[in-house]
Coordinates of C-alpha atoms in Angstrom, one line a residue:
M1 CA 5.1 -19.6 16.9
A2 CA 3.7 -21.4 13.9
A3 CA 0.3 -19.8 13.9
I4 CA 1.6 -16.3 14.4
D5 CA 4.1 -16.9 11.5
T6 CA 1.1 -17.9 9.4
A7 CA -0.7 -14.7 10.1
Y8 CA 2.3 -12.5 9.3
N9 CA 3.1 -14.4 6.2
Y10 CA -0.5 -14.0 4.9
Y11 CA -0.5 -10.3 5.7
L12 CA 2.8 -9.7 4.0
S13 CA 2.0 -11.7 0.9
T14 CA -1.5 -10.2 0.5
Y15 CA -1.4 -6.6 1.7
A16 CA 2.3 -5.5 2.2
N17 CA 2.5 -4.1 -1.3
Q18 CA -0.5 -1.8 -0.8
S19 CA 0.5 1.8 -0.5
A20 CA -0.5 3.8 2.6
S21 CA -2.7 6.9 2.2
R22 CA -2.7 10.1 4.3
Y23 CA -5.9 8.8 5.9
D24 CA -3.9 6.0 7.5
S25 CA -2.3 8.5 9.9
H26 CA -4.1 9.7 13.0
K27 CA -3.9 12.4 15.6
K28 CA -3.2 11.5 19.2
S29 CA -6.7 12.3 20.2
E30 CA -8.1 9.9 17.6
L31 CA -5.8 7.1 18.8
R32 CA -6.8 7.8 22.4
N33 CA -10.5 7.6 21.4
I34 CA -9.9 4.3 19.6
Y35 CA -8.1 2.9 22.6
N36 CA -10.8 4.0 25.1
T37 CA -13.5 2.4 22.8
I38 CA -11.7 -0.9 22.6
V39 CA -11.3 -0.9 26.4
K40 CA -15.0 -0.3 26.8
I41 CA -15.9 -3.1 24.4
N42 CA -13.5 -5.5 26.2
K43 CA -15.0 -4.6 29.6
D44 CA -18.3 -6.2 28.8
S45 CA -17.1 -8.9 26.4
P46 CA -17.2 -12.6 27.6
L47 CA -14.1 -14.6 28.0
Y48 CA -13.6 -16.8 25.0
K49 CA -11.1 -19.0 23.2
I50 CA -10.4 -18.9 19.5
K51 CA -11.0 -22.0 17.4
H52 CA -7.7 -22.7 15.7
S53 CA -9.0 -23.4 12.2
G54 CA -6.8 -22.6 9.3
D55 CA -8.7 -19.6 8.2
V56 CA -9.2 -17.7 11.5
Q57 CA -6.1 -15.5 11.1
K58 CA -6.8 -14.8 7.4
F59 CA -10.4 -13.9 8.1
A60 CA -9.5 -11.5 10.9
I61 CA -6.9 -9.8 8.7
D62 CA -9.2 -9.5 5.7
I63 CA -11.9 -7.9 7.9
K64 CA -9.4 -5.4 9.3
E65 CA -8.1 -4.5 5.8
S66 CA -11.5 -4.4 4.2
T67 CA -12.8 -2.0 6.8
R68 CA -9.6 0.1 6.6
I69 CA -10.3 0.6 2.9
I70 CA -13.9 1.6 3.5
K71 CA -12.9 4.1 6.2
N72 CA -10.2 5.6 3.9
V73 CA -12.7 6.0 1.1
V74 CA -15.2 7.6 3.3
A75 CA -12.6 9.9 4.8
S76 CA -11.5 11.0 1.3
L77 CA -15.2 11.9 0.6
S78 CA -15.8 13.7 3.9
D79 CA -13.5 16.7 3.9
A80 CA -14.5 19.1 6.7
E81 CA -14.6 21.9 4.2
E82 CA -17.1 20.2 2.0
G83 CA -20.8 20.0 2.5
I84 CA -23.3 17.3 1.5
G85 CA -23.8 18.9 -1.9
N86 CA -20.2 18.5 -3.0
A87 CA -18.8 15.7 -0.9
F88 CA -19.0 13.4 -3.9
Q89 CA -17.6 16.0 -6.2
K90 CA -14.1 15.4 -4.9
K91 CA -11.9 16.3 -7.8
I92 CA -10.2 13.5 -9.7
A93 CA -7.1 14.1 -11.8
F94 CA -6.7 12.7 -15.3
S95 CA -3.9 12.3 -17.8
S96 CA -4.4 12.1 -21.6
Q97 CA -1.5 9.7 -21.8
E98 CA -1.5 7.3 -18.8
D99 CA 1.3 5.2 -20.3
V100 CA 3.6 8.2 -20.2
V101 CA 2.4 10.0 -17.0
S102 CA -0.3 9.3 -14.5
A103 CA -1.8 11.9 -12.2
E104 CA -3.4 11.8 -8.8
Y105 CA -5.2 14.7 -7.1
I106 CA -3.7 15.4 -3.6
G107 CA -4.7 19.0 -3.0
N108 CA -7.7 20.7 -1.5
H109 CA -10.6 22.6 -2.9
K110 CA -9.1 26.0 -2.6
E111 CA -5.8 25.1 -4.2
S112 CA -7.4 23.2 -7.1
E113 CA -9.6 26.2 -8.0
E114 CA -6.4 28.2 -8.7
M115 CA -4.9 25.6 -11.0
G116 CA -6.4 24.5 -14.3
S117 CA -5.0 22.0 -16.9
F118 CA -1.5 22.0 -18.2
S119 CA 0.8 20.1 -20.6
L120 CA 3.7 17.9 -19.7
E121 CA 6.2 16.4 -22.2
V122 CA 8.6 13.8 -20.8
K123 CA 12.1 14.0 -22.3
E124 CA 13.9 11.6 -20.0
L125 CA 13.1 9.4 -17.0
A126 CA 15.0 9.4 -13.8
S127 CA 17.2 6.4 -13.4
P128 CA 19.2 4.7 -10.6
Q129 CA 22.9 4.0 -10.6
I130 CA 23.7 0.4 -11.5
N131 CA 27.0 -1.4 -11.0
L132 CA 27.3 -4.6 -13.1
G133 CA 30.1 -6.9 -12.3
N134 CA 32.0 -9.4 -14.5
F135 CA 30.2 -12.4 -15.9
L136 CA 31.8 -15.5 -14.5
D137 CA 31.4 -19.2 -14.9
K138 CA 28.7 -20.1 -12.3
D139 CA 30.3 -23.5 -11.4
R140 CA 33.9 -22.3 -11.0
L141 CA 35.6 -20.3 -8.3
S142 CA 37.6 -17.3 -9.4
L143 CA 38.9 -16.4 -5.9
S144 CA 40.9 -18.5 -3.5
P145 CA 39.2 -19.5 -0.2
G146 CA 39.8 -16.9 2.5
S147 CA 38.6 -13.6 3.9
Y148 CA 38.0 -10.5 1.8
S149 CA 36.7 -7.0 2.2
F150 CA 35.8 -3.9 0.3
D151 CA 34.6 -0.3 1.0
L152 CA 31.3 1.1 -0.3
E153 CA 30.9 4.9 -0.2
N154 CA 27.7 6.9 -0.7
S155 CA 27.2 10.7 -0.5
T156 CA 27.2 10.6 3.3
S157 CA 29.0 7.5 4.7
T158 CA 31.5 4.8 4.0
F159 CA 30.8 1.2 4.8
E160 CA 33.1 -1.8 5.1
F161 CA 31.9 -5.1 3.8
Q162 CA 33.6 -8.4 4.8
F163 CA 32.9 -11.8 3.4
N164 CA 34.4 -15.3 3.5
I165 CA 34.9 -17.7 0.7
H166 CA 35.1 -21.5 1.4
S167 CA 36.5 -24.2 -0.7
D168 CA 33.0 -25.6 -1.6
D169 CA 31.9 -22.1 -2.8
T170 CA 31.4 -21.2 -6.5
N171 CA 31.3 -17.9 -8.3
Y172 CA 27.5 -18.1 -8.2
T173 CA 27.2 -18.8 -4.5
T174 CA 29.7 -16.0 -3.8
Q175 CA 27.8 -13.6 -5.8
N176 CA 24.5 -14.5 -4.1
K177 CA 26.2 -14.2 -0.7
L178 CA 27.3 -10.6 -1.6
A179 CA 23.9 -9.7 -3.1
N180 CA 22.2 -10.7 0.2
L181 CA 24.9 -8.9 2.2
I182 CA 24.4 -5.6 0.4
S183 CA 20.6 -5.8 0.3
N184 CA 20.3 -6.6 4.0
A185 CA 22.6 -3.8 5.0
D186 CA 19.7 -1.4 4.5
I187 CA 21.8 1.4 3.0
G188 CA 19.6 2.2 0.0
L189 CA 21.1 -0.5 -2.3
T190 CA 19.8 -3.8 -3.7
G191 CA 22.0 -6.6 -4.8
S192 CA 21.0 -9.4 -7.3
V193 CA 22.6 -12.0 -9.5
V194 CA 21.9 -11.8 -13.3
E195 CA 22.8 -14.2 -16.0
D196 CA 23.7 -13.7 -19.7
Q197 CA 22.7 -15.7 -22.7
N198 CA 25.8 -17.9 -22.2
G199 CA 24.8 -19.0 -18.7
L200 CA 27.4 -16.8 -17.0
S201 CA 26.5 -14.9 -13.8
A202 CA 27.3 -11.4 -12.5
L203 CA 26.6 -9.5 -9.4
Q204 CA 24.5 -6.4 -10.0
I205 CA 24.2 -3.6 -7.4
E206 CA 21.4 -1.0 -7.9
S207 CA 20.6 2.2 -6.0
V208 CA 17.0 2.4 -4.6
S209 CA 16.9 6.2 -5.3
T210 CA 17.1 7.8 -8.7
G211 CA 18.6 11.0 -9.9
I212 CA 21.6 12.9 -8.7
S213 CA 22.2 16.3 -7.2
D214 CA 24.4 19.0 -8.6
G215 CA 28.0 18.6 -7.7
E216 CA 27.7 14.8 -7.2
S217 CA 29.3 12.4 -9.6
F218 CA 27.9 9.1 -8.2
L219 CA 25.3 7.7 -5.8
F220 CA 27.7 5.1 -4.5
S221 CA 31.2 3.9 -5.3
I222 CA 33.0 0.6 -4.5
F223 CA 36.7 0.3 -4.1
P224 CA 39.0 -2.3 -2.5
Q225 CA 40.9 -1.9 0.7
G226 CA 44.7 -1.7 0.5
T227 CA 45.4 -5.4 0.7
R228 CA 46.4 -7.4 -2.4
S229 CA 43.6 -9.9 -1.7
S230 CA 40.9 -7.2 -1.5
I231 CA 42.2 -5.7 -4.8
S232 CA 42.1 -9.0 -6.5
A233 CA 38.6 -9.8 -5.2
V234 CA 37.1 -6.5 -6.6
E235 CA 38.9 -7.0 -9.9
A236 CA 37.7 -10.5 -10.2
L237 CA 34.1 -9.6 -9.4
G238 CA 34.1 -6.3 -11.3
I239 CA 31.6 -4.7 -8.9
D240 CA 33.3 -1.3 -9.1
H241 CA 32.2 -0.9 -12.7
V242 CA 29.4 1.6 -13.2
S243 CA 27.2 0.3 -16.1
Q244 CA 24.5 2.9 -15.7
E245 CA 24.9 6.4 -14.2
A246 CA 22.0 7.9 -12.2
K247 CA 20.0 10.5 -14.1
N248 CA 17.3 13.0 -13.3
A249 CA 13.9 13.1 -15.0
V250 CA 13.7 15.9 -17.6
F251 CA 10.4 17.2 -18.7
L252 CA 8.7 20.3 -20.2
L253 CA 5.9 21.8 -18.1
D254 CA 3.8 24.0 -20.4
G255 CA 6.9 24.3 -22.6
T256 CA 9.2 25.2 -19.7
G257 CA 12.1 22.9 -18.9
H258 CA 12.2 21.2 -15.4
S259 CA 14.0 18.3 -13.8
S260 CA 13.4 16.0 -10.9
H261 CA 15.5 13.4 -8.9
S262 CA 12.5 11.1 -8.9
N263 CA 9.9 9.9 -11.4
T264 CA 7.2 10.8 -8.9
F265 CA 6.8 14.4 -7.8
T266 CA 4.1 17.0 -7.0
I267 CA 3.0 20.1 -8.8
N268 CA 1.8 23.0 -6.6
H269 CA 0.7 20.6 -3.9
V270 CA -2.3 19.7 -6.1
F271 CA -1.1 16.9 -8.4
E272 CA 1.2 14.0 -7.8
L273 CA 2.6 12.9 -11.1
S274 CA 4.3 9.6 -11.9
L275 CA 6.3 9.3 -15.1
H276 CA 6.3 6.0 -16.9
G277 CA 7.7 6.6 -20.3
V278 CA 9.2 9.2 -22.7
S279 CA 6.8 11.3 -24.7
E280 CA 6.6 11.4 -28.5
E281 CA 8.4 14.5 -29.8
G282 CA 6.1 17.4 -29.7
N283 CA 3.2 15.4 -28.3
P284 CA 2.8 16.4 -24.6
A285 CA 0.3 14.8 -22.2
V286 CA -2.5 17.0 -20.9
I287 CA -3.1 16.9 -17.1
G288 CA -6.3 18.3 -15.6
F289 CA -9.5 17.4 -13.7
K290 CA -12.4 15.2 -14.8
T291 CA -15.7 16.9 -15.2
N292 CA -18.0 17.1 -12.1
A293 CA -20.3 14.4 -13.4
D294 CA -17.4 12.0 -14.2
A295 CA -15.7 12.7 -10.9
M296 CA -18.9 12.1 -8.9
A297 CA -19.6 8.8 -10.8
E298 CA -16.1 7.6 -10.1
N299 CA -16.2 8.6 -6.4
I300 CA -19.5 6.8 -6.0
Q301 CA -18.1 3.7 -7.8
T302 CA -15.1 3.7 -5.4
L303 CA -17.5 3.8 -2.4
V304 CA -19.6 1.0 -3.8
D305 CA -16.5 -1.1 -4.6
S306 CA -15.3 -0.8 -1.0
Y307 CA -18.7 -1.9 0.3
N308 CA -19.0 -4.9 -2.1
S309 CA -15.5 -5.9 -1.1
I310 CA -16.4 -6.6 2.5
L311 CA -19.4 -8.6 1.4
H312 CA -17.0 -10.7 -0.7
T313 CA -14.9 -11.2 2.4
A314 CA -17.9 -12.5 4.4
S315 CA -18.9 -14.8 1.6
K316 CA -15.3 -16.1 1.1
Y317 CA -15.2 -17.5 4.6
S318 CA -18.8 -18.6 4.9
G319 CA -17.8 -22.3 4.7
S320 CA -15.0 -22.2 7.3
Q321 CA -16.1 -19.4 9.6
H322 CA -19.8 -19.8 10.3
Q323 CA -20.0 -16.5 12.3
S324 CA -19.1 -14.7 9.1
V325 CA -22.9 -14.4 8.6
K326 CA -22.8 -11.7 11.3
L327 CA -20.4 -9.7 9.2
Y328 CA -22.6 -10.1 6.1
R329 CA -25.7 -9.1 8.0
D330 CA -24.1 -6.0 9.6
M331 CA -22.7 -4.7 6.4
S332 CA -25.5 -5.6 3.9
S333 CA -28.0 -3.9 6.2
T334 CA -26.4 -0.6 5.2
A335 CA -27.6 -1.0 1.6
F336 CA -31.0 -2.5 2.5
T337 CA -31.7 0.4 4.7
F338 CA -31.5 2.8 1.8
Q339 CA -32.4 0.4 -1.0
N340 CA -35.3 2.3 -2.5
D341 CA -33.5 5.6 -2.5
L342 CA -30.3 4.1 -3.9
E343 CA -32.1 2.3 -6.7
S344 CA -33.8 5.5 -7.7
M345 CA -30.5 7.0 -8.7
G346 CA -29.0 3.9 -10.4
L347 CA -27.4 2.0 -7.4
M348 CA -29.2 -1.3 -7.7
V349 CA -29.2 -3.5 -4.6
N350 CA -29.1 -7.2 -5.4
E351 CA -30.7 -9.9 -3.4
D352 CA -27.4 -10.7 -1.7
G353 CA -26.9 -7.1 -0.7
E354 CA -24.2 -6.3 -3.3
I355 CA -24.6 -3.0 -5.3
S356 CA -24.4 -2.8 -9.1
I357 CA -24.4 0.6 -10.8
D358 CA -26.6 1.6 -13.7
K359 CA -24.1 4.2 -15.0
A360 CA -26.6 6.0 -17.3
L361 CA -29.2 6.4 -14.6
L362 CA -26.5 7.4 -12.1
T363 CA -25.1 10.1 -14.4
E364 CA -28.6 11.4 -15.1
S365 CA -29.4 11.5 -11.3
V366 CA -26.3 13.5 -10.3
S367 CA -26.7 15.9 -13.2
E368 CA -30.3 16.8 -12.8
E369 CA -31.7 19.7 -10.8
N370 CA -32.6 17.6 -7.7
S371 CA -29.2 16.0 -7.5
E372 CA -28.8 17.5 -4.0
E373 CA -31.5 15.1 -2.7
H374 CA -29.7 12.1 -4.2
L375 CA -26.4 13.2 -2.8
S376 CA -28.0 13.6 0.7
V377 CA -29.1 9.9 0.6
L378 CA -25.6 8.9 -0.6
N379 CA -24.1 10.9 2.3
D380 CA -26.3 9.1 4.8
F381 CA -25.4 5.7 3.2
K382 CA -21.7 6.7 3.4
N383 CA -21.9 7.7 7.1
L384 CA -23.8 4.5 8.1
L385 CA -21.3 2.4 6.2
N386 CA -18.5 4.1 8.0
T387 CA -20.1 3.4 11.4
K388 CA -20.5 -0.3 10.5
A389 CA -16.9 -0.5 9.2
N390 CA -15.5 1.3 12.3
N391 CA -17.3 -1.1 14.6
A392 CA -16.0 -4.1 12.7
S393 CA -12.5 -2.7 12.7
L394 CA -12.5 -2.2 16.4
D395 CA -13.4 -5.8 17.2
P396 CA -12.9 -8.1 14.1
M397 CA -12.7 -11.1 16.4
K398 CA -16.5 -11.0 17.1
Y399 CA -17.0 -12.4 13.6
V400 CA -14.7 -15.4 13.9
D401 CA -15.7 -18.8 15.3
K402 CA -15.0 -19.0 19.0
I403 CA -15.8 -20.9 22.2
I404 CA -17.3 -18.9 25.0
V405 CA -15.6 -19.8 28.3
T406 CA -17.6 -17.6 30.7
Y407 CA -19.7 -14.5 30.7
K408 CA -18.8 -11.6 33.0
N409 CA -20.9 -10.6 36.0
P410 CA -23.3 -7.9 34.8
G411 CA -22.6 -4.6 36.5
K412 CA -19.4 -5.8 38.1
S413 CA -17.2 -6.4 35.1
L414 CA -13.6 -5.3 35.0
V415 CA -11.4 -4.0 32.2
T416 CA -9.4 -6.9 30.5
P417 CA -6.7 -5.1 28.5
Y418 CA -5.1 -8.3 27.3
I419 CA -8.1 -9.2 25.2
T420 CA -7.1 -6.4 22.9
S421 CA -4.0 -8.4 22.0
I422 CA -6.0 -11.3 20.5
Y423 CA -6.1 -9.4 17.2
S424 CA -3.5 -6.6 17.5
G425 CA -0.8 -9.0 18.6
M426 CA -2.2 -11.9 16.7
M427 CA -2.0 -13.9 19.9
M428 CA -3.7 -16.9 18.4
D429 CA -0.9 -19.3 18.7
R430 CA -1.8 -22.6 20.3
Y431 CA 1.2 -22.5 22.6
C432 CA 0.3 -19.1 24.2

C-alpha cells in the first residue's frame, strides 16, 4: 500500500487545510450526471497501465484540485439570478479593520440590496475552556506503576478514561500518552503537553468549541473515580484545574450589544464575520461592500488566478510527466481563443498563455459605457474555461504518462466501471 499512502499523505499535507465552499456540494442529479459522463468516457477509453513514476499521484491530485478551484470560482460568478451584465459584479465584502474583523459576503443579490454598511466594535473574543495540569519534572515519575482512571464530563455525556503506567514511564511520557488518548477520543477536546521556562511539563486540555450557553458553568469537567489511586493520579497531574474559562464573544453592532458563542458568525445571512482582535475603545470597524468597479476587478482577478494556477500545474510536471503538455494546450487554448478581446480590456495574454492584468485599463474598461460588451467576452471566456476544467476533472488520468495495453473494438466496446477507480480510489499501487 506504499503508493496509495504516498497519494493520501500528499493530499493531506497539501490540501487538507483548505476550507470547503458551498460550491463543493452537489445535488443528486448533478452527481448522477457526473457518473454517467465518466462511464461514457471509460466505455471508449483504451486499456492502459500507469507508469509508476514518483510524480504521477501528485500530478493527478494537483489537476483535480486545480480544476475544482476553477469550477468553484466560475460557479460563484454564475448565479442563476444574474445575467451577463452583472455576473462579474458579484458583491465583495470589506472591513476597514481586517486585523480586528474580516468579512465575507455569503448572501444573494436580493438580500444584499436590503443591507448597507454597519459598524462593529469588538469588546471581547470568544475563548475555549482550558485545563492546565501541574508542571512536573519531565524525567521523573510522580505516580507508581499501575492502572488508573478518571471521568470526563461535558454538557451531554460522561466518559471514562483508563490508562496504564509502566516502570519505564516518566511524567513526560505519561502526559503525552494522556494527551493522545484525549485527542483521539473525538469528543471535542484536544490534549497537548506544554513546558515552562524551567523545563517542567504539564498536560493541557482545551475545548475545540468556544463560548458557553446560559445556565452552563463549564464545557467539560474532570474528576477522579472513587478509588484512592484515581484520586492520587488526578491530584498529581492536576488536570481538573480550570486555568481559563470559556467565554462568549462580545461586540457592539451599530452601537447595540450582542454576543456569540463563536468568533465566526453570520449577520442577516449576508455577511460572515470572523473576529480576530479587540477594537480600540470607541473605534469600531466599518463593514460594507466594495464599489462595483473594485468588486468586478477583484472577481476578474480571482478568475484569472485560477486559470494561471492550472498552467503552473502543467509547467510544474513538464519534466517528469511528458503528457502534461496536453493539459497545458487544453487550458491555454482558452485564453488564446479570446486573446484580442481580452487584451483590449487589460487582460494581457503572454506567450506562455498566462494572463497578466493591466489594472488601469481593466478598471477603465469595466467602467465605460460599452462595458457590457467586455463583460460578454469575459463571460464566454469563463464558460469555456469551465468546460475545459470540467473535462480535465472528469478524467485527470488522461494527462499522466501511461502505457497503452490495448484499444477497444470500435462499435462493440463495453462499459469498464473499474477504470473509474484509477483516480477516485487512487488504485495506482504496484501490488494491485
